[in-house]
Amino acid sequence: MNRTQPLVLGIESSCDETGVGIVRGTALLTNTVSSSMDEHVRFGGVIPEIASRAHLDAFVPTLEEALAEADVTLADIDAIAVTSGPGLAGALMVGVCAAKALAVATGKPLYAINHLVAHVGVGLLQQGGGTPSPHTAPLALPENVGALLVSGGHTEILRIRSITDDVELLGSTIDDAAGEAYDKVARLLGLGYPGGPAIDKLARTGNAKAIRFPRGLTQPKYMGTAEEPGPHRYDWSFSGLKTAVARCVEQFEARGEEVPVADIAAAFQEAVVDVITAKAVLACRENGITEVLLGGGVAANSRLRQLTEQRCSAAGIRLTVPPLPLCTDNGAMVAALGAQLVMAGVEPSGIGFAPDSSMPVTTVSA
Amino acid sequence: MLILAIDTSAVASAALVSDDAPESVLASFATEDTRTHAEVLAPGIDELLAEAGVSGRDVDAIVTGVGPGPFTGLRSGIVTARTFAFVWGKPLYGVMSLDAIALEVAESTDSAAEFIVATDARRKEVYWARYTLTDAQLPHLADGPHVGFAADLPDLPVYGAGAGMYSDVVKAVAEFSTRQPEALSLGQFALARLAAGEQLLDSSPLYLRESDAQVPGPRKRAL
Ligand SMILES: [Zn+2]
């Protein structure tokens, strides 16, 4: 196996995107994604069984397209990587079985990797070009690196000491993911699915200060102090916020007043973004993190990007945001992390592992 | 003709069948477990190929059971079969999974001329199909597959694990009361039908049930 510039094919199927990406070392060759998002619109959220059915039908065509786009054959590939968790169990199963079949049929080594760490790994791809870099070793991570991941499926702040074997979860949501909260509130406001872009757009025309929604888990009993942290110092909760929005809408209706949808959207967005960035920056400062990567689909949110930039720069933290197609779930991030594992000399996972819908971030590869 | 057959409609199973081999069998494996497909299927196939000394070049076609069966397990076999067919550049065929048991019934000594095959569909239901037999012919699928309550099955002998589970309400045939569809019989059935010039299915899964998704109703206004 070529361990200096490995050609790695990555497979992603943890939610509603079927992704196949191919990288050579840290150079991105292709990022092919087939999404079942349109099929979930009428339900107002991702339906696991519908996503799983879509993965089954999308896998081979997506693989074929990725190979053609990267202009490589399966024989050229050095290793295969697949998301084995966390994610929707039935959806993961399709990608994992496909990846194992690919490994058996081609005789190539297989890496079972962590989806969340892959969101970070994508940040190690070189930007703006397909030319392989002269690196002969894994790209070294700067010291004190963190990652803020915000999507429809997860909301986490991580510390990464080594992308291949030392990742720590500093905080995460204890109920809904931020993107899920956007979807639920968008439905309450009659804005359709996916909720993120709809609320982001409408919020620009509203007054975020017109209403104040609660910031979850910010009371002293949860926060504690830096010296004696409370039980949820760096954690988030969005289910109470969703309830508060519902109550607010009901109150306007009960009074027979027109619901100020734009103001509610703006105030809701402000509450989400404020608490995410405040806690993320707090976690960074108290853990000596000076470099942060923002990942996940909600990285597309204009207000989240703005406030994250603002607060990071005020705290002296350098922020990196990968191009959006690499922030949302995709196969390139899986391939990128797979390549790091190959370059670091990590052994493949074999073909006997099980997908793990609640795989912890401390498990970078199975 | 050498076929790699895979079925995960109940247990995880795979087989290499060939019209050149005695009883058409080169090698096969089947688990007893119905919930570990993702772990055991690929290693099982890997071993199967190694033991038989068969590589992708030697295989002429891939056959997959297309169910009915519990969705997640069913998909694991179909996506595996589709991937093998793509990588090896071989034709891919589907066979209705209950046919595997029907073939075993036809080859048994006390088969009825008309019978039902049933497997567990969970949620207190069974997947079932009705078959007829004429001398020296392959079993003929007369009706199905369907999903429903065992108590509503036609009044015929019922073969397969779906009969054993509900032997209080159906005429379960004892020797078959724990029988699950397996790739070996499925592959033999495919081989026989291809030899007879018959068409097989494509690899589309027979889910028989919609996803449970509910379109949310309009939110109640607080008025
Ligand atoms: Zn993700």
XYZ file of C-alpha atoms and ligand atoms in Angstrom:
590
model
C 0.000 0.000 0.000
C 1.183 3.507 -0.840
C 1.420 5.166 2.563
C 2.840 8.506 1.435
C 0.253 9.598 -1.151
C -2.477 6.990 -0.689
C -5.409 6.985 -3.070
C -8.369 6.521 -0.732
C -12.048 6.093 -1.542
C -14.441 7.205 1.202
C -18.090 6.206 1.667
C -20.622 8.139 3.737
C -24.208 7.079 4.525
C -24.868 8.133 8.128
C -27.881 10.360 7.403
C -29.566 11.423 4.159
C -26.534 11.932 1.909
C -24.973 9.049 -0.005
C -21.426 10.251 -0.544
C -18.414 8.804 -2.315
C -15.227 10.863 -2.270
C -11.732 10.113 -3.505
C -8.515 11.760 -2.293
C -4.836 11.267 -3.014
C -3.025 12.077 0.211
C -4.413 15.501 1.057
C -5.563 16.324 -2.474
C -9.266 16.099 -3.223
C -10.045 14.307 -6.499
C -13.821 14.067 -6.287
C -16.684 14.619 -3.890
C -19.803 12.961 -5.306
C -22.994 13.215 -3.275
C -26.527 11.985 -3.858
C -29.047 13.387 -1.402
C -32.502 12.111 -0.492
C -33.378 15.461 1.078
C -36.226 16.114 -1.383
C -37.952 12.921 -0.253
C -38.019 14.134 3.357
C -39.533 17.557 2.623
C -43.158 16.552 3.105
C -42.321 14.964 6.459
C -40.474 18.028 7.757
C -37.443 15.995 8.797
C -35.241 13.061 7.830
C -37.187 9.786 7.892
C -34.628 7.036 8.586
C -36.358 4.321 6.561
C -36.710 6.593 3.526
C -33.051 7.615 3.830
C -31.984 3.951 4.035
C -34.013 3.017 0.958
C -32.437 5.899 -0.933
C -28.903 4.864 0.106
C -29.484 1.374 -1.290
C -30.410 2.735 -4.705
C -27.873 5.560 -4.778
C -24.754 3.674 -3.753
C -23.559 2.008 -6.967
C -24.435 4.971 -9.246
C -22.647 7.369 -6.866
C -19.603 5.102 -6.751
C -19.544 4.836 -10.530
C -19.796 8.594 -10.938
C -17.036 9.247 -8.389
C -14.619 6.866 -10.132
C -15.348 8.491 -13.478
C -14.941 12.020 -12.115
C -11.651 11.214 -10.393
C -10.576 9.267 -13.488
C -9.312 6.334 -11.442
C -10.209 2.644 -11.381
C -10.881 0.488 -8.341
C -7.595 -1.281 -9.050
C -5.733 2.021 -8.478
C -7.254 2.535 -5.017
C -4.952 1.942 -2.022
C -7.625 1.795 0.666
C -11.353 2.168 1.297
C -12.809 4.135 4.206
C -16.408 4.119 5.423
C -18.391 5.919 8.085
C -19.234 3.310 10.704
C -20.836 5.776 13.137
C -22.306 7.777 14.681
C -25.475 8.115 12.634
C -28.799 6.482 11.773
C -28.398 2.724 12.290
C -30.225 1.583 9.156
C -28.515 4.181 6.985
C -25.045 3.314 8.299
C -25.756 -0.347 7.592
C -26.091 0.262 3.848
C -22.776 2.094 3.522
C -20.940 -0.345 5.776
C -22.204 -3.418 3.891
C -21.385 -1.777 0.560
C -17.886 -0.871 1.752
C -17.239 -4.375 3.023
C -18.424 -5.885 -0.265
C -16.139 -3.466 -2.094
C -13.243 -4.517 0.122
C -13.862 -8.243 -0.420
C -14.450 -7.890 -4.169
C -11.320 -5.757 -4.717
C -9.079 -7.176 -1.965
C -8.382 -3.623 -0.715
C -7.938 -2.735 2.981
C -10.918 -1.132 4.734
C -10.983 1.534 7.446
C -14.137 1.987 9.570
C -14.077 5.596 10.645
C -15.846 8.078 12.894
C -18.156 10.503 11.098
C -17.526 13.377 13.503
C -13.760 13.098 13.258
C -14.139 12.958 9.475
C -15.818 16.392 9.624
C -12.533 17.585 11.124
C -10.382 15.560 8.721
C -11.851 17.362 5.751
C -10.158 20.511 7.013
C -6.804 18.896 6.260
C -7.495 18.741 2.524
C -5.631 21.341 0.517
C -7.873 24.042 -0.738
C -8.224 25.063 -4.347
C -6.674 22.414 -6.487
C -6.211 18.785 -7.268
C -2.430 18.749 -7.421
C -0.955 16.355 -4.911
C 1.139 18.041 -2.283
C 4.798 17.184 -1.692
C 3.976 16.039 1.851
C 5.490 12.710 2.632
C 4.003 12.441 6.092
C 0.560 13.103 7.510
C -0.113 16.796 7.532
C 0.713 17.863 11.075
C -2.119 19.533 12.941
C -1.275 22.819 14.558
C -1.168 22.712 18.345
C -4.339 23.274 20.326
C -6.894 22.483 17.676
C -10.617 22.323 18.245
C -13.645 21.759 16.055
C -17.184 23.067 16.334
C -19.577 20.773 14.465
C -23.132 21.952 13.905
C -25.594 20.061 11.727
C -29.010 18.452 11.568
C -27.616 15.365 13.266
C -25.053 16.707 15.714
C -23.761 19.677 17.705
C -20.351 19.179 19.287
C -17.204 20.920 20.380
C -14.135 18.694 20.092
C -10.476 18.950 20.994
C -8.131 17.227 18.576
C -4.623 16.464 19.732
C -4.102 13.959 16.940
C -6.588 13.416 14.144
C -5.698 9.730 13.984
C -5.816 8.757 17.644
C -6.501 11.513 20.138
C -9.857 13.262 19.909
C -11.820 14.409 22.936
C -15.468 15.478 23.235
C -15.619 18.694 25.259
C -19.335 19.308 24.874
C -22.400 18.336 22.863
C -26.149 18.733 22.708
C -28.031 16.711 25.291
C -31.211 16.570 23.202
C -31.895 17.939 19.693
C -29.106 18.842 17.297
C -29.103 22.522 16.311
C -30.213 21.724 12.759
C -33.073 19.626 14.128
C -34.217 22.583 16.216
C -34.197 24.721 13.062
C -36.354 22.134 11.273
C -38.866 21.914 14.114
C -39.162 25.666 14.523
C -39.449 26.169 10.753
C -42.376 23.786 10.832
C -43.983 25.699 13.697
C -43.631 28.879 11.666
C -44.884 27.233 8.471
C -41.575 27.770 6.683
C -40.985 24.299 5.235
C -37.992 21.974 5.207
C -35.038 22.183 5.547
C -35.507 24.778 8.253
C -32.003 26.236 8.391
C -31.919 28.154 5.098
C -35.579 29.245 5.443
C -35.101 30.694 8.936
C -31.727 32.226 8.064
C -33.289 34.070 5.121
C -36.366 35.293 6.959
C -34.374 36.254 10.062
C -32.583 38.948 8.060
C -35.852 40.863 7.800
C -36.797 40.431 11.464
C -35.804 42.077 14.722
C -33.827 39.596 16.796
C -34.287 41.735 19.899
C -38.093 41.836 19.663
C -38.386 38.647 21.714
C -35.901 36.962 23.987
C -35.809 33.177 23.882
C -33.996 31.113 26.507
C -30.416 29.915 26.094
C -30.404 26.297 27.293
C -28.071 25.044 30.054
C -26.667 28.490 30.839
C -27.818 28.727 34.469
C -25.047 28.621 37.107
C -26.101 25.128 38.290
C -25.226 23.777 34.829
C -22.264 26.045 34.116
C -20.381 26.021 37.434
C -17.043 27.793 37.211
C -13.837 27.179 35.265
C -12.302 25.676 38.387
C -15.381 23.678 39.337
C -17.291 23.093 36.121
C -20.998 22.261 36.372
C -22.445 19.145 34.748
C -23.122 20.847 31.387
C -20.611 23.672 31.160
C -19.925 23.113 27.442
C -23.162 21.303 26.563
C -26.194 22.581 24.716
C -29.917 21.901 24.872
C -32.380 23.063 22.239
C -35.621 21.301 23.160
C -36.644 23.981 25.675
C -36.024 26.651 23.070
C -38.320 24.880 20.629
C -41.046 24.732 23.298
C -40.577 28.427 24.052
C -41.054 29.291 20.372
C -44.213 27.167 20.229
C -45.611 28.907 23.315
C -44.779 32.310 21.872
C -46.612 31.539 18.617
C -49.623 30.264 20.569
C -49.760 33.408 22.660
C -49.936 35.634 19.608
C -52.650 33.432 18.151
C -54.628 33.328 21.396
C -54.626 37.113 21.486
C -55.831 37.126 17.911
C -52.730 38.993 16.795
C -50.724 38.359 13.685
C -47.699 36.165 14.439
C -44.519 38.193 13.785
C -42.850 35.334 11.965
C -39.727 37.240 10.892
C -39.075 38.534 14.411
C -39.563 35.072 15.901
C -37.224 33.561 13.286
C -34.593 36.205 14.026
C -34.920 35.855 17.797
C -34.818 32.060 17.604
C -31.755 32.130 15.363
C -30.063 34.585 17.713
C -30.739 32.330 20.696
C -29.277 29.280 18.914
C -26.242 31.042 17.516
C -25.538 32.979 20.697
C -25.486 29.938 22.937
C -23.534 27.796 20.450
C -20.785 30.359 19.950
C -20.650 31.484 23.592
C -20.156 27.954 24.871
C -17.796 26.958 22.058
C -15.547 29.953 22.661
C -15.676 29.333 26.407
C -14.603 25.711 25.861
C -11.749 26.868 23.630
C -10.473 29.481 26.060
C -10.566 27.182 29.044
C -8.830 24.392 27.151
C -6.127 26.451 25.475
C -7.592 25.939 22.008
C -6.445 28.624 19.571
C -7.398 27.092 16.219
C -10.999 26.132 15.476
C -12.577 24.439 12.520
C -16.292 25.011 11.902
C -17.995 22.028 10.248
C -21.412 20.470 9.626
C -24.261 21.649 7.419
C -25.290 24.513 9.716
C -21.910 26.113 8.913
C -23.846 27.472 5.934
C -25.873 29.652 8.302
C -24.869 33.284 7.767
C -25.468 34.396 11.345
C -23.597 31.428 12.817
C -20.586 32.157 10.627
C -20.705 35.850 11.458
C -20.950 35.462 15.218
C -18.421 32.614 15.322
C -15.920 34.772 13.415
C -16.612 37.744 15.646
C -16.289 35.904 18.924
C -13.323 33.795 17.853
C -11.400 36.829 16.702
C -12.224 38.687 19.948
C -10.867 35.686 21.850
C -7.761 35.408 19.685
C -8.870 32.131 18.133
C -8.125 31.433 14.485
C -11.219 30.109 12.669
C -11.260 27.890 9.561
C -14.425 27.141 7.619
C -14.036 24.595 4.789
C -15.955 25.219 1.552
C -19.620 24.417 2.149
C -19.841 21.215 0.046
C -17.161 19.827 2.360
C -18.984 20.996 5.523
C -22.170 19.055 4.805
C -22.022 15.249 5.007
C -19.941 13.835 2.156
C -17.608 11.019 1.169
C -14.551 13.244 0.674
C -14.292 13.845 4.414
C -14.344 10.096 5.005
C -11.641 9.614 2.381
C -9.633 12.508 3.876
C -9.621 10.940 7.332
C -8.948 7.518 5.813
C -5.875 8.923 4.061
C -4.624 10.402 7.344
C -4.960 6.981 8.976
C -3.105 5.287 6.120
C -0.329 7.917 6.222
C -0.033 7.530 9.993
C 0.481 3.795 9.576
C -2.740 2.832 11.362
C -3.854 -0.733 10.658
C -7.063 -1.281 8.660
C -10.241 -2.282 10.517
C -10.813 -5.522 8.639
C -14.330 -6.565 7.605
C -15.750 -7.917 10.849
C -16.687 -4.652 12.575
C -20.271 -3.587 13.231
C -21.670 -0.137 12.465
C -22.135 1.798 15.712
C -24.872 4.416 15.683
C -23.496 6.001 18.865
C -19.762 5.639 18.156
C -17.840 7.926 20.560
C -15.392 10.499 19.126
C -12.591 8.859 21.066
C -12.890 5.993 18.568
C -11.374 7.528 15.435
C -11.309 4.210 13.584
C -12.647 0.803 14.551
C -22.445 -21.564 -14.836
C -21.125 -20.420 -11.450
C -23.353 -18.216 -9.287
C -22.618 -16.330 -6.089
C -25.962 -16.216 -4.264
C -26.712 -14.027 -1.256
C -29.813 -13.846 0.914
C -30.362 -11.781 4.046
C -34.156 -11.733 4.142
C -34.032 -13.560 7.502
C -30.619 -15.045 8.352
C -27.400 -13.971 6.621
C -26.365 -16.503 4.011
C -24.320 -16.910 0.857
C -23.508 -19.784 -1.468
C -21.498 -20.676 -4.531
C -23.572 -22.873 -6.808
C -22.608 -24.301 -10.163
C -24.218 -26.677 -12.647
C -20.832 -28.418 -12.825
C -20.768 -29.321 -9.121
C -22.406 -32.321 -7.422
C -25.897 -31.290 -6.259
C -24.866 -27.902 -7.699
C -23.117 -26.990 -4.430
C -19.588 -25.621 -4.237
C -19.799 -24.000 -0.822
C -22.287 -22.235 1.397
C -22.786 -20.688 4.782
C -25.725 -19.439 6.806
C -25.956 -17.869 10.229
C -28.696 -18.643 12.703
C -28.860 -15.056 13.836
C -31.182 -12.611 12.080
C -29.586 -9.432 13.438
C -25.845 -9.452 12.729
C -25.814 -9.262 8.923
C -23.481 -6.265 8.720
C -20.810 -8.055 10.739
C -20.973 -11.591 9.405
C -21.967 -11.378 5.751
C -18.771 -10.000 4.181
C -16.412 -12.220 6.211
C -18.636 -15.188 5.348
C -18.444 -14.465 1.624
C -14.707 -13.822 1.858
C -14.186 -17.254 3.430
C -16.541 -18.898 0.980
C -14.538 -17.606 -1.983
C -11.235 -18.550 -0.396
C -12.356 -22.074 0.556
C -13.724 -22.778 -2.902
C -10.696 -21.154 -4.537
C -13.029 -18.967 -6.554
C -12.256 -15.397 -7.642
C -14.393 -12.758 -9.297
C -13.177 -13.902 -12.711
C -14.709 -17.360 -12.197
C -18.163 -16.128 -11.225
C -20.734 -15.821 -14.019
C -23.558 -14.099 -12.172
C -24.628 -12.738 -8.796
C -28.043 -13.631 -7.389
C -29.636 -11.855 -4.473
C -32.718 -12.636 -2.449
C -34.992 -9.601 -2.774
C -37.182 -10.435 0.189
C -39.662 -9.954 1.572
C -37.842 -9.592 4.876
C -37.106 -7.069 7.623
C -35.824 -3.991 5.785
C -32.437 -3.330 7.320
C -31.289 -6.932 7.078
C -32.692 -7.308 3.580
C -30.810 -4.261 2.320
C -27.493 -5.535 3.657
C -27.576 -8.475 1.249
C -28.892 -6.527 -1.722
C -26.284 -3.760 -1.453
C -23.600 -6.428 -1.053
C -24.790 -8.231 -4.185
C -25.063 -5.007 -6.175
C -21.535 -4.024 -5.179
C -20.059 -7.407 -6.136
C -21.858 -7.280 -9.485
C -20.533 -3.775 -10.143
C -16.934 -4.473 -9.139
C -16.743 -7.775 -11.000
C -18.790 -6.567 -13.968
C -21.196 -9.519 -13.741
C -24.945 -9.772 -14.341
C -27.116 -9.410 -11.236
C -30.444 -11.181 -10.703
C -33.039 -11.102 -7.971
C -35.041 -14.059 -6.648
C -38.005 -13.777 -4.300
C -36.648 -15.090 -1.006
C -39.598 -17.368 -0.134
C -38.779 -19.337 -3.303
C -35.792 -20.756 -1.434
C -38.051 -22.604 0.999
C -40.507 -23.531 -1.753
C -37.718 -25.354 -3.596
C -36.833 -27.284 -0.437
C -40.499 -28.224 -0.012
C -40.665 -29.432 -3.612
C -37.611 -31.608 -3.026
C -38.897 -33.068 0.243
C -40.709 -36.389 0.399
C -44.052 -35.247 1.744
C -44.736 -32.087 -0.201
C -48.324 -31.043 -0.812
C -49.482 -30.106 -4.311
C -50.467 -26.692 -3.064
C -48.872 -25.018 -0.078
C -47.897 -21.810 1.660
C -44.421 -20.596 2.617
C -44.317 -18.128 5.516
C -41.547 -16.262 7.350
C -41.507 -13.844 10.261
C -42.497 -10.310 9.299
C -42.319 -9.088 12.933
C -45.171 -6.929 14.328
C -47.142 -10.185 14.752
C -47.365 -10.669 10.987
C -45.876 -13.055 8.420
C -44.556 -12.722 4.900
C -46.184 -15.430 2.815
C -46.736 -16.780 -0.670
C -48.786 -19.629 -2.158
C -47.146 -22.215 -4.422
C -48.360 -25.082 -6.580
C -46.378 -28.168 -7.562
C -46.653 -30.334 -10.629
C -44.499 -33.427 -11.116
C -40.835 -32.798 -11.802
C -41.355 -29.090 -12.133
C -39.991 -26.207 -10.151
C -42.482 -24.847 -7.613
C -44.804 -22.326 -9.213
C -45.551 -19.083 -7.404
C -49.332 -18.849 -7.592
C -49.948 -15.889 -5.277
C -47.822 -13.435 -3.350
C -45.666 -12.444 -1.713
C -47.900 -10.747 0.837
C -47.607 -9.542 4.395
C -50.385 -10.169 6.905
C -51.634 -12.017 9.958
C -51.033 -15.762 10.081
C -54.664 -16.344 11.026
C -55.736 -14.920 7.653
C -53.672 -17.364 5.544
C -55.449 -19.693 3.066
C -56.283 -23.075 4.581
C -53.246 -24.985 3.253
C -50.150 -26.594 4.790
C -47.715 -23.873 5.786
C -43.926 -24.296 5.587
C -41.225 -22.113 7.107
C -40.396 -20.270 10.313
C -43.517 -18.142 9.957
C -45.606 -21.301 10.361
C -43.722 -22.494 13.438
C -44.318 -19.192 15.198
C -48.065 -19.359 14.649
C -48.694 -23.114 14.725
C -51.746 -22.419 16.908
C -53.561 -20.795 13.982
C -52.016 -22.367 10.854
C -51.365 -25.904 9.588
C -47.653 -25.769 10.322
C -45.544 -28.510 8.757
C -43.366 -29.647 11.647
C -40.120 -30.452 9.789
C -40.089 -26.978 8.284
C -41.290 -25.036 11.292
C -37.977 -23.251 11.878
C -36.837 -23.102 8.250
C -35.554 -19.760 6.964
C -34.755 -18.765 3.368
C -31.087 -19.400 2.592
C -28.814 -18.495 -0.272
C -28.006 -22.110 -1.119
C -31.555 -23.048 -2.147
C -32.035 -19.622 -3.641
C -28.964 -20.048 -5.830
C -30.023 -23.567 -6.861
C -33.443 -22.237 -7.768
C -31.867 -19.443 -9.826
C -29.583 -21.924 -11.579
C -32.513 -24.202 -12.438
C -34.653 -21.365 -13.716
C -31.897 -19.876 -15.838
C -31.220 -23.363 -17.241
C -34.921 -23.637 -18.099
C -34.695 -20.344 -19.961
C -36.855 -18.538 -17.435
C -36.518 -14.885 -16.436
C -35.410 -13.841 -12.973
C -36.231 -10.596 -11.186
C -34.045 -7.521 -10.919
C -32.498 -6.664 -7.541
C -35.254 -4.292 -6.333
C -36.214 -5.104 -2.743
C -39.753 -6.366 -2.074
C -40.493 -4.281 0.993
C -44.275 -4.895 0.894
C -44.703 -2.216 3.545
C -44.326 1.521 3.204
C -41.891 3.312 5.464
C -43.698 4.234 8.676
C -43.320 7.923 7.953
C -46.372 10.051 8.625
C -46.900 13.344 6.877
C -47.431 15.713 9.808
C -50.875 17.278 9.893
C -51.351 21.036 10.114
C -50.464 22.446 13.503
C -53.486 23.226 15.660
C -53.912 26.927 16.130
C -54.328 28.156 19.676
C -57.692 29.793 19.000
Zn -22.311 15.134 9.765
